[in-house]
Short mmCIF file of C-alpha atoms and ligand atoms in Angstrom, two decimals:
data_model
loop_
_atom_site.label_atom_id
_atom_site.label_comp_id
_atom_site.label_asym_id
_atom_site.label_seq_id
_atom_site.Cartn_x
_atom_site.Cartn_y
_atom_site.Cartn_z
CA MET A 1 68.47 3.47 -45.84
CA SER A 2 66.74 3.94 -42.47
CA LYS A 3 67.33 1.61 -39.52
CA MET A 4 63.79 0.27 -39.85
CA ALA A 5 64.24 -0.47 -43.57
CA ALA A 6 67.41 -2.42 -42.81
CA LEU A 7 65.35 -4.83 -40.70
CA LEU A 8 62.90 -5.56 -43.49
CA PRO A 9 63.37 -8.59 -45.75
CA ALA A 10 64.72 -7.98 -49.27
CA PRO A 11 62.25 -6.96 -51.97
CA LEU A 12 61.37 -9.50 -54.66
CA SER A 13 63.41 -8.78 -57.78
CA GLY A 14 64.22 -10.06 -61.26
CA LYS A 15 67.82 -10.46 -60.10
CA PHE A 16 66.82 -13.76 -58.49
CA THR A 17 67.10 -15.95 -61.57
CA GLY A 18 64.25 -18.44 -61.87
CA SER A 19 62.02 -16.56 -59.41
CA PHE A 20 58.48 -15.58 -60.39
CA ALA A 21 59.64 -11.96 -60.68
CA TYR A 22 62.39 -13.05 -63.10
CA ASP A 23 59.96 -15.11 -65.20
CA THR A 24 57.49 -12.23 -65.28
CA LEU A 25 60.11 -9.78 -66.54
CA LYS A 26 61.53 -12.28 -69.00
CA ASP A 27 58.30 -13.68 -70.45
CA ARG A 28 55.02 -12.14 -69.30
CA LEU A 29 55.82 -8.44 -69.57
CA PRO A 30 57.37 -8.60 -73.08
CA THR A 31 54.26 -10.54 -74.19
CA ILE A 32 52.03 -7.81 -72.77
CA LEU A 33 54.08 -5.15 -74.58
CA THR A 34 53.79 -7.06 -77.86
CA LYS A 35 50.01 -7.22 -77.39
CA VAL A 36 49.88 -3.48 -76.76
CA ILE A 37 51.82 -2.87 -79.99
CA ASP A 38 49.43 -5.18 -81.91
CA THR A 39 46.43 -3.39 -80.44
CA LEU A 40 47.68 -0.01 -81.63
CA HIS A 41 48.38 -1.49 -85.04
CA ARG A 42 44.88 -2.94 -85.32
CA HIS A 43 43.36 0.47 -84.55
CA LYS A 44 45.32 2.26 -87.24
CA ASN A 45 42.28 2.78 -89.48
CA GLU A 46 40.22 4.02 -86.58
CA PHE A 47 42.94 6.61 -85.75
CA PHE A 48 43.01 7.65 -89.40
CA GLU A 49 39.23 8.04 -89.58
CA GLU A 50 39.18 10.06 -86.40
CA TYR A 51 42.31 12.20 -86.76
CA GLY A 52 43.57 11.79 -90.35
CA GLU A 53 47.32 11.64 -91.02
CA LYS A 54 48.07 12.98 -87.55
CA GLY A 55 46.47 9.88 -86.05
CA ILE A 56 48.61 7.57 -88.18
CA GLU A 57 51.72 9.53 -87.35
CA ALA A 58 50.97 9.29 -83.60
CA GLU A 59 50.29 5.56 -83.86
CA LYS A 60 53.66 5.00 -85.58
CA LYS A 61 55.55 7.01 -82.99
CA ALA A 62 53.83 5.27 -80.07
CA ILE A 63 54.68 1.88 -81.60
CA ALA A 64 58.32 2.91 -82.07
CA TYR A 65 58.42 4.05 -78.42
CA LEU A 66 56.92 0.76 -77.22
CA SER A 67 59.25 -1.38 -79.33
CA LYS A 68 62.20 0.49 -77.85
CA LEU A 69 60.72 -0.01 -74.37
CA ARG A 70 60.44 -3.76 -74.97
CA ASN A 71 64.04 -3.84 -76.07
CA GLU A 72 65.17 -1.92 -72.97
CA LEU A 73 63.36 -4.47 -70.81
CA GLN A 74 64.65 -7.53 -72.63
CA THR A 75 68.25 -6.35 -72.55
CA ASP A 76 68.09 -5.19 -68.92
CA LYS A 77 68.95 -1.56 -69.72
CA PRO A 78 69.06 1.12 -66.99
CA LEU A 79 65.68 2.66 -66.19
CA ILE A 80 65.30 6.16 -67.61
CA ALA A 81 63.47 9.28 -66.48
CA LEU A 82 59.95 10.10 -67.67
CA ASN A 83 59.41 13.06 -69.98
CA ASP A 84 55.68 13.51 -70.16
CA ASN A 85 55.14 16.31 -67.67
CA LEU A 86 52.11 14.87 -65.95
CA PHE A 87 51.38 15.65 -62.31
CA ASP A 88 53.19 12.50 -61.14
CA THR A 89 56.22 12.71 -63.50
CA THR A 90 58.46 14.41 -60.93
CA LEU A 91 57.57 11.83 -58.31
CA TRP A 92 58.53 8.97 -60.62
CA ASN A 93 61.79 10.69 -61.47
CA GLN A 94 62.55 11.31 -57.80
CA HIS A 95 61.95 7.62 -57.17
CA LEU A 96 64.47 6.80 -59.92
CA GLU A 97 67.00 9.21 -58.36
CA TYR A 98 66.46 7.54 -55.01
CA HIS A 99 67.25 4.13 -56.50
CA GLN A 100 70.29 5.59 -58.26
CA SER A 101 71.49 6.98 -54.95
CA ILE A 102 71.27 3.70 -53.01
CA SER A 103 73.04 1.52 -55.53
CA ASN A 104 76.45 1.49 -57.16
CA GLU A 105 74.93 0.19 -60.39
CA PRO A 106 72.32 2.23 -62.32
CA PRO A 107 68.89 0.74 -61.53
CA SER A 108 67.85 -1.62 -64.32
CA TRP A 109 64.84 -3.77 -65.19
CA PHE A 110 66.08 -7.02 -63.70
CA GLN A 111 68.30 -5.64 -60.92
CA SER A 112 65.79 -3.30 -59.27
CA PRO A 113 62.85 -4.30 -57.05
CA TRP A 114 60.19 -6.04 -59.13
CA LEU A 115 57.33 -3.94 -57.75
CA TYR A 116 59.10 -0.84 -59.02
CA THR A 117 60.00 -2.16 -62.48
CA GLU A 118 56.60 -3.75 -63.19
CA CYS A 119 54.75 -0.55 -62.19
CA TYR A 120 57.29 1.45 -64.19
CA MET A 121 56.46 -0.55 -67.32
CA TYR A 122 52.76 0.39 -67.08
CA ARG A 123 53.67 4.02 -66.45
CA ARG A 124 55.95 3.99 -69.52
CA ILE A 125 53.12 2.49 -71.63
CA HIS A 126 51.07 5.46 -70.51
CA GLU A 127 53.87 7.82 -71.48
CA ALA A 128 54.00 6.26 -74.99
CA LEU A 129 50.42 7.44 -75.49
CA VAL A 130 50.64 10.74 -73.62
CA LEU A 131 53.62 11.87 -75.71
CA ASN A 132 51.67 11.17 -78.87
CA PRO A 133 48.56 13.25 -79.21
CA PRO A 134 45.92 12.98 -80.63
CA ILE A 135 45.78 9.35 -79.43
CA SER A 136 46.88 10.15 -75.84
CA ASP A 137 43.60 9.05 -74.25
CA PHE A 138 43.45 5.70 -75.99
CA ASP A 139 43.19 2.84 -73.45
CA VAL A 140 45.29 0.03 -74.90
CA PHE A 141 43.64 -2.52 -72.59
CA LYS A 142 40.03 -1.48 -73.09
CA GLU A 143 39.10 -4.28 -75.51
CA GLU A 144 40.31 -7.02 -73.18
CA LYS A 145 38.44 -5.51 -70.26
CA ILE A 146 35.23 -5.30 -72.30
CA ASN A 147 35.63 -8.88 -73.53
CA GLY A 148 36.17 -10.05 -69.95
CA PHE A 149 32.81 -8.58 -69.00
CA PHE A 150 30.91 -10.10 -71.95
CA GLU A 151 32.53 -13.50 -71.57
CA SER A 152 31.36 -13.61 -67.95
CA GLN A 153 27.78 -12.74 -68.89
CA GLN A 154 26.17 -15.94 -67.59
CA ALA A 155 27.92 -15.64 -64.24
CA ILE A 156 26.83 -12.00 -63.99
CA ILE A 157 23.22 -12.99 -64.69
CA VAL A 158 23.40 -15.61 -61.93
CA LEU A 159 24.73 -13.06 -59.44
CA SER A 160 22.31 -10.27 -60.39
CA THR A 161 19.35 -12.61 -60.09
CA TYR A 162 20.56 -13.92 -56.75
CA LEU A 163 21.07 -10.42 -55.39
CA GLN A 164 17.71 -9.08 -56.50
CA GLU A 165 15.89 -12.09 -55.02
CA LEU A 166 17.80 -11.59 -51.78
CA LEU A 167 17.00 -7.89 -51.60
CA LYS A 168 13.24 -8.55 -51.78
CA ASN A 169 13.13 -9.47 -48.12
CA ILE A 170 16.48 -8.31 -46.84
CA ALA A 171 14.94 -6.31 -43.98
CA ASP A 172 13.40 -9.52 -42.55
CA LEU A 173 16.51 -11.66 -42.62
CA GLY A 174 17.68 -12.87 -39.23
CA GLU A 175 21.23 -12.27 -38.00
CA LYS A 176 22.40 -15.77 -38.87
CA ARG A 177 21.05 -15.71 -42.41
CA LEU A 178 22.49 -12.24 -42.97
CA GLN A 179 25.87 -13.49 -41.85
CA GLU A 180 25.65 -16.43 -44.26
CA GLU A 181 24.82 -14.12 -47.16
CA PHE A 182 27.65 -11.77 -46.22
CA LEU A 183 30.06 -14.69 -46.16
CA LYS A 184 28.88 -15.88 -49.58
CA LEU A 185 29.14 -12.53 -51.32
CA LEU A 186 32.51 -11.79 -49.73
CA GLN A 187 33.78 -15.08 -51.14
CA VAL A 188 32.33 -14.34 -54.58
CA SER A 189 34.24 -11.07 -54.52
CA LEU A 190 37.40 -12.91 -53.43
CA TRP A 191 37.25 -15.52 -56.19
CA GLY A 192 36.38 -12.83 -58.73
CA ASN A 193 40.06 -11.96 -58.37
CA LYS A 194 40.99 -15.06 -60.36
CA CYS A 195 39.88 -13.13 -63.46
CA ASP A 196 42.86 -10.85 -63.93
CA LEU A 197 44.44 -10.34 -67.31
CA SER A 198 47.95 -9.54 -66.17
CA ILE A 199 48.76 -13.02 -64.87
CA SER A 200 47.43 -14.51 -68.12
CA GLY A 201 49.62 -12.14 -70.18
CA GLY A 202 46.46 -10.47 -71.53
CA LYS A 203 44.80 -13.75 -72.61
CA ALA A 204 41.06 -14.11 -71.92
CA ASN A 205 40.48 -15.05 -68.28
CA SER A 206 36.81 -14.69 -67.46
CA GLN A 207 34.30 -16.30 -65.08
CA LYS A 208 32.68 -19.18 -66.94
CA SER A 209 31.19 -21.27 -64.14
CA ASP A 210 28.40 -20.46 -61.69
CA PRO A 211 30.16 -18.32 -59.06
CA LEU A 212 27.76 -19.32 -56.28
CA GLN A 213 27.70 -23.04 -56.86
CA SER A 214 31.46 -23.37 -56.71
CA LEU A 215 31.79 -21.65 -53.29
CA GLN A 216 31.51 -24.78 -51.17
CA GLU A 217 34.09 -26.59 -53.23
CA LEU A 218 36.46 -23.61 -53.10
CA LYS A 219 36.22 -23.20 -49.34
CA SER A 220 39.20 -25.44 -48.60
CA PHE A 221 41.37 -23.24 -50.83
CA ILE A 222 40.98 -20.23 -48.53
CA LEU A 223 44.24 -20.39 -46.60
CA VAL A 224 43.51 -17.58 -44.15
CA ASP A 225 39.89 -16.79 -43.40
CA HIS A 226 39.16 -13.89 -41.05
CA THR A 227 35.55 -13.45 -42.16
CA GLU A 228 34.30 -13.84 -38.56
CA LYS A 229 36.34 -10.84 -37.42
CA ILE A 230 35.11 -8.69 -40.28
CA TRP A 231 31.54 -9.79 -39.61
CA SER A 232 31.79 -8.87 -35.89
CA LEU A 233 33.14 -5.45 -36.75
CA LEU A 234 30.31 -4.68 -39.18
CA SER A 235 27.45 -6.29 -37.29
CA ASN A 236 28.41 -4.54 -34.03
CA LYS A 237 28.37 -1.21 -35.78
CA LYS A 238 25.01 -2.01 -37.28
CA LYS A 239 23.58 -2.97 -33.87
CA ASN A 240 24.71 0.38 -32.51
CA ALA A 241 23.17 2.13 -35.54
CA GLN A 242 26.50 3.75 -36.32
CA ILE A 243 27.56 5.28 -39.61
CA THR A 244 29.75 2.72 -41.32
CA ARG A 245 32.02 3.73 -44.15
CA ILE A 246 33.61 0.96 -46.15
CA ASP A 247 36.34 1.67 -48.69
CA ILE A 248 37.01 -0.78 -51.50
CA VAL A 249 40.38 -0.41 -53.20
CA LEU A 250 39.40 -1.95 -56.51
CA ASP A 251 41.39 -4.28 -58.68
CA ASN A 252 40.18 -5.71 -61.99
CA ALA A 253 37.28 -4.58 -64.16
CA GLY A 254 35.01 -7.15 -65.85
CA PHE A 255 33.67 -9.95 -63.68
CA GLU A 256 35.66 -9.00 -60.57
CA LEU A 257 34.30 -5.45 -60.50
CA THR A 258 30.75 -6.74 -61.02
CA ALA A 259 31.18 -9.10 -58.06
CA ASP A 260 32.47 -6.14 -56.00
CA PHE A 261 29.39 -4.11 -56.95
CA ILE A 262 27.13 -7.00 -55.91
CA LEU A 263 28.88 -7.12 -52.50
CA ALA A 264 28.69 -3.33 -52.16
CA GLU A 265 24.96 -3.26 -52.94
CA PHE A 266 24.37 -6.02 -50.39
CA LEU A 267 26.35 -4.11 -47.75
CA ILE A 268 24.27 -0.98 -48.27
CA SER A 269 20.88 -2.73 -48.50
CA SER A 270 21.57 -4.82 -45.40
CA LYS A 271 22.70 -1.67 -43.54
CA LEU A 272 26.03 -3.27 -42.75
CA ALA A 273 27.45 -0.17 -44.42
CA THR A 274 26.05 3.29 -44.85
CA GLU A 275 28.49 4.48 -47.49
CA ILE A 276 30.96 2.82 -49.86
CA HIS A 277 33.99 4.61 -51.26
CA PHE A 278 35.54 2.94 -54.29
CA HIS A 279 39.13 3.64 -55.31
CA GLY A 280 40.15 3.03 -58.93
CA LYS A 281 43.18 3.73 -61.11
CA SER A 282 43.71 7.03 -62.90
CA ILE A 283 45.53 5.41 -65.85
CA PRO A 284 45.31 1.98 -67.57
CA TRP A 285 47.14 -0.40 -65.25
CA TYR A 286 48.19 -4.06 -65.03
CA VAL A 287 46.00 -4.79 -68.08
CA SER A 288 42.66 -5.29 -66.37
CA ASP A 289 42.60 -2.80 -63.48
CA THR A 290 39.55 -0.55 -63.14
CA THR A 291 39.65 3.06 -64.32
CA LYS A 292 36.81 5.56 -64.00
CA GLN A 293 35.79 4.76 -67.61
CA ASP A 294 35.59 1.03 -66.82
CA PHE A 295 33.64 1.74 -63.64
CA ASN A 296 31.03 3.85 -65.44
CA TRP A 297 30.97 1.58 -68.48
CA ILE A 298 29.96 -1.50 -66.47
CA ILE A 299 27.18 0.35 -64.67
CA LYS A 300 25.85 1.60 -68.05
CA GLN A 301 26.08 -1.91 -69.55
CA MET A 302 24.18 -3.38 -66.65
CA GLN A 303 21.53 -0.68 -66.87
CA SER A 304 20.94 -1.14 -70.58
CA SER A 305 20.93 -4.94 -70.43
CA ASN A 306 17.90 -6.87 -71.71
CA HIS A 307 18.08 -9.01 -68.65
CA LYS A 308 15.61 -7.74 -66.05
CA TRP A 309 17.78 -8.27 -62.98
CA MET A 310 20.97 -7.04 -64.57
CA SER A 311 19.30 -3.80 -65.58
CA LYS A 312 17.73 -3.50 -62.12
CA CYS A 313 21.23 -3.78 -60.61
CA GLY A 314 22.62 -1.19 -63.03
CA ALA A 315 19.81 1.25 -62.22
CA SER A 316 20.24 0.97 -58.47
CA TRP A 317 24.04 1.29 -58.72
CA GLU A 318 23.62 4.45 -60.74
CA GLY A 319 21.15 5.60 -58.04
CA ASN A 320 23.67 4.86 -55.29
CA LEU A 321 26.21 7.09 -57.03
CA LYS A 322 23.69 9.88 -57.52
CA LYS A 323 22.68 9.74 -53.85
CA GLY A 324 26.31 9.79 -52.77
CA VAL A 325 25.93 6.43 -50.99
CA TRP A 326 28.55 5.16 -53.39
CA VAL A 327 31.51 7.39 -54.20
CA TYR A 328 34.21 6.84 -56.83
CA ASN A 329 37.72 8.24 -56.37
CA ASP A 330 41.10 7.85 -57.91
CA HIS A 331 44.48 9.06 -56.74
CA PHE A 332 47.92 9.05 -58.37
CA PHE A 333 49.28 7.01 -55.44
CA TRP A 334 47.48 3.84 -56.59
CA THR A 335 49.53 3.92 -59.81
CA SER A 336 52.80 4.87 -58.20
CA PRO A 337 55.62 2.39 -57.49
CA HIS A 338 55.30 2.88 -53.73
CA GLU A 339 54.46 0.29 -51.15
CA TYR A 340 51.60 1.28 -48.85
CA SER A 341 53.79 1.77 -45.78
CA SER A 342 55.02 4.98 -47.41
CA MET A 343 51.53 6.33 -48.17
CA ASP A 344 51.48 8.67 -45.17
CA LYS A 345 54.64 10.35 -46.49
CA VAL A 346 54.08 10.24 -50.25
CA ALA A 347 50.31 10.82 -50.30
CA SER A 348 49.30 12.10 -46.88
CA ASP A 349 45.94 13.36 -48.23
CA LEU A 350 44.99 9.83 -49.27
CA TYR A 351 46.15 8.41 -45.94
CA THR A 352 44.04 10.96 -44.07
CA GLU A 353 41.06 10.09 -46.26
CA LEU A 354 41.45 6.37 -45.55
CA GLN A 355 41.62 7.08 -41.82
CA LYS A 356 37.94 8.05 -42.06
CA SER A 357 37.06 4.51 -43.06
CA ASN A 358 35.69 1.81 -40.77
CA LEU A 359 36.94 -0.96 -43.02
CA ILE A 360 39.19 -0.86 -46.08
CA ILE A 361 38.89 -3.83 -48.43
CA PHE A 362 41.94 -4.25 -50.64
CA LYS A 363 41.15 -6.35 -53.68
CA GLY A 364 43.66 -8.52 -55.44
CA ASP A 365 47.23 -9.55 -55.69
CA LEU A 366 48.99 -6.32 -56.54
CA ASN A 367 47.36 -4.63 -53.55
CA TYR A 368 48.67 -7.48 -51.39
CA ARG A 369 52.15 -6.97 -52.79
CA LYS A 370 51.97 -3.27 -51.97
CA LEU A 371 50.51 -3.90 -48.51
CA THR A 372 53.38 -6.23 -47.64
CA GLY A 373 56.04 -4.20 -49.48
CA ASP A 374 56.58 -7.04 -52.01
CA ARG A 375 59.17 -8.61 -49.75
CA LYS A 376 60.49 -12.07 -49.06
CA TRP A 377 58.63 -12.52 -45.79
CA GLU A 378 58.59 -15.79 -43.90
CA PHE A 379 55.19 -17.47 -44.28
CA THR A 380 54.46 -17.26 -40.55
CA VAL A 381 55.12 -13.53 -40.10
CA PRO A 382 51.93 -11.87 -38.82
CA PHE A 383 50.03 -9.79 -41.39
CA HIS A 384 50.15 -6.83 -38.97
CA GLN A 385 53.96 -6.92 -38.98
CA ALA A 386 54.23 -7.23 -42.77
CA LEU A 387 52.04 -4.11 -43.09
CA ASN A 388 55.05 -2.24 -41.66
CA ASN A 389 53.10 0.51 -39.88
CA PHE A 390 50.46 0.95 -42.56
CA HIS A 391 47.40 1.07 -40.31
CA PRO A 392 45.06 3.87 -41.45
CA ALA A 393 41.95 1.89 -40.36
CA PRO A 394 40.87 -1.73 -39.96
CA LEU A 395 41.62 -3.40 -43.26
CA CYS A 396 41.34 -6.68 -45.07
CA SER A 397 42.79 -8.20 -48.18
CA LEU A 398 40.68 -10.35 -50.53
CA ARG A 399 43.30 -11.88 -52.74
CA THR A 400 43.93 -14.95 -54.84
CA LEU A 401 47.60 -15.87 -54.71
CA LYS A 402 49.42 -14.95 -57.94
CA CYS A 403 52.93 -14.14 -56.77
CA ASP A 404 55.33 -15.61 -54.27
CA ILE A 405 54.41 -13.75 -51.10
CA GLN A 406 52.19 -15.01 -48.33
CA VAL A 407 52.21 -14.10 -44.66
CA GLY A 408 50.16 -15.11 -41.64
CA LEU A 409 50.23 -18.86 -42.28
CA LYS A 410 50.45 -21.57 -39.62
CA PRO A 411 53.91 -23.04 -38.90
CA GLY A 412 54.79 -25.60 -41.55
CA GLN A 413 51.81 -24.79 -43.80
CA GLY A 414 53.78 -22.95 -46.49
CA GLU A 415 56.65 -25.47 -46.41
CA GLN A 416 54.15 -28.30 -46.84
CA PHE A 417 52.74 -26.67 -49.98
CA MET A 418 56.25 -26.09 -51.33
CA THR A 419 56.83 -29.84 -51.38
CA THR A 420 53.37 -30.99 -52.53
CA GLU A 421 52.42 -28.21 -54.94
CA PRO A 422 55.40 -25.95 -55.81
CA GLU A 423 53.26 -23.57 -57.91
CA TRP A 424 50.68 -23.01 -55.15
CA MET A 425 51.40 -19.27 -54.80
CA LEU A 426 51.36 -18.46 -58.49
CA ILE A 427 48.26 -19.94 -60.08
CA GLY A 428 45.34 -18.15 -58.42
CA LYS A 429 44.00 -21.44 -57.02
CA TYR A 430 44.29 -20.36 -53.38
CA GLY A 431 42.94 -17.25 -51.71
CA VAL A 432 42.96 -15.30 -48.45
CA ILE A 433 40.50 -13.15 -46.55
CA GLN A 434 43.05 -11.58 -44.25
CA PHE A 435 42.16 -8.92 -41.67
CA ASP A 436 44.10 -6.46 -39.57
CA ALA A 437 42.35 -4.51 -36.83
CA ALA A 438 44.84 -1.64 -37.07
CA SER A 439 45.28 -1.37 -33.31
O1 LIG B 1 52.75 -10.73 -63.20
C1 LIG B 1 51.68 -11.22 -62.59
C2 LIG B 1 51.00 -10.09 -61.95
O2 LIG B 1 51.14 -8.95 -62.75
C3 LIG B 1 51.51 -9.78 -60.59
O3 LIG B 1 52.51 -8.88 -60.62
C4 LIG B 1 50.36 -9.18 -59.93
O4 LIG B 1 50.49 -9.42 -58.60
C5 LIG B 1 49.21 -9.83 -60.64
O5 LIG B 1 49.64 -10.30 -61.83
C6 LIG B 1 48.08 -8.91 -60.81
O6 LIG B 1 47.05 -9.47 -60.11
P1 LIG B 1 45.84 -8.67 -59.53
O7 LIG B 1 45.02 -8.25 -60.68
O8 LIG B 1 45.15 -9.66 -58.66
O9 LIG B 1 46.40 -7.53 -58.74
MG1 LIG B 2 44.76 -6.32 -61.47
#
C-alpha cells in the first residue's frame, strides 16, 4: 500500500456487520440475483423460438451459474477469477490478485471492499451470459428499464411540453430568467436520480408526480447546493463566446435519462454548452444504468410517440447526435471496480478525454461512491480532498443519497441528521449538487 493510501479512511465493506454495505450484500444483492434468474426463466420460450434447443441449453447453464454465484455470495466464499476472455477480463483478474496480495485471507464477498464486491457481482452476471451463447447479448435488466420509462410517461410529457414551450423564445430570455431555468432543469436532473432500480432491489421505482411542481418543496432537501458556481462557470464562457464542452457521466435509464436529455437540450439551445458528451455503460450494470441500447431506445421511443412534444424532443435529440453536437461514448472503466482517483493510471485515455471537458456532470450515487473512493470520510471533509487527486476538469455531482457517504457538510450537520433521521443517507430523500473547480 502506498503512503498516500495509508492516509485515506477505510473503504466501506460488508465486514462491518449492520452497515448499509452489509445489508446490501446480505439482502439486496441476493434478491437482485433471484430476479435475474426468474427473468431468464420467463424468457425460456423466447430463447427456444429464437435458437431452438441450444437456447434452452444456454438458459439452463446460465441459471446454474447464477444460482452458484448467489450461493457463493450468501456463504461469503472467496472471490474467483473471471473466465470469459473479454477485453477487461485480465484487468478484473489483476484486481483480484492485488486484493489477494494485500490480505492474509483470500478476498471474499463480505470481507473485501463493498465497491469491489458489488461491481464484481454485476460483472459476474455478465459472465453468466457471455459464457453461454447464443443468449450472450441478452440484457437481463432490459424489461425493468423499459417499464421505468413507461411508468414515468406523464412526468415525461410534462417535461417535454415545458422544454418545447421554453425553447420557442429561448434566444430572447434575459440572463436572470435563463439562470432560473438552468437551476430548475438541473434540479429535475438531480431528483431524477431517485428512480434507480438497484436501491429498490429491482422493484418498480419510477417518477409518478409532476417533476417541476415538486421542485420548490424539495429545495430544502438539497444539502449542498453549488449551482451558483456552476452557473458562473457556464455563463462566463457563454459571454466570451467560448466553445463549451460538457460531459455527462450517465446513471440510470428511464426517467432519469430523459431528465438528463431535457437538461442537455436546454444547455445546447441556450448556448450554455456547444457540445455534450454522454458516457454510458458498456454492459448491463446496477440494474438500471444506461447502456448504448437504452440510450438509443429512449430517443426512438420519444420520436415515435403520439405526443407532439415528446416526438419533437426525440427528433431534435436524434438531430443533435447526427450533427455531432451530442456524442455518446462508453468505456470499460465505467464498469470496472476502480475508484476514479485511479483513472489516470488504469484508463489514461479516458482521463485525457475528460481533460478536454469544461464541466463533467457525474450523475447518481454510484458515481459519488467512485468519486470519493467509497470510504468512511468524515462529513466535513472537503469534496476536493475526498476526490483524492481526481481533477481532470471542473466537475459536479448530482446525486441523491443512497449509501452512507457524504462529504462537504457543515460542522454538526451530519451528526444532527444521525440523531433525528438515522436513515437520512440511505433513502434517496436528500440530494447534493456538489462542485469542484479542479484547481
Ligand atoms: O445498493 C444500493 C446501491 O446499489 C448502491 O450501491 C448504489 O450506490 C446505488 O444503489 C445505485 O444508485 P445510483 O443508480 O444512483 O448510482
Ligand atoms: Mg444506477
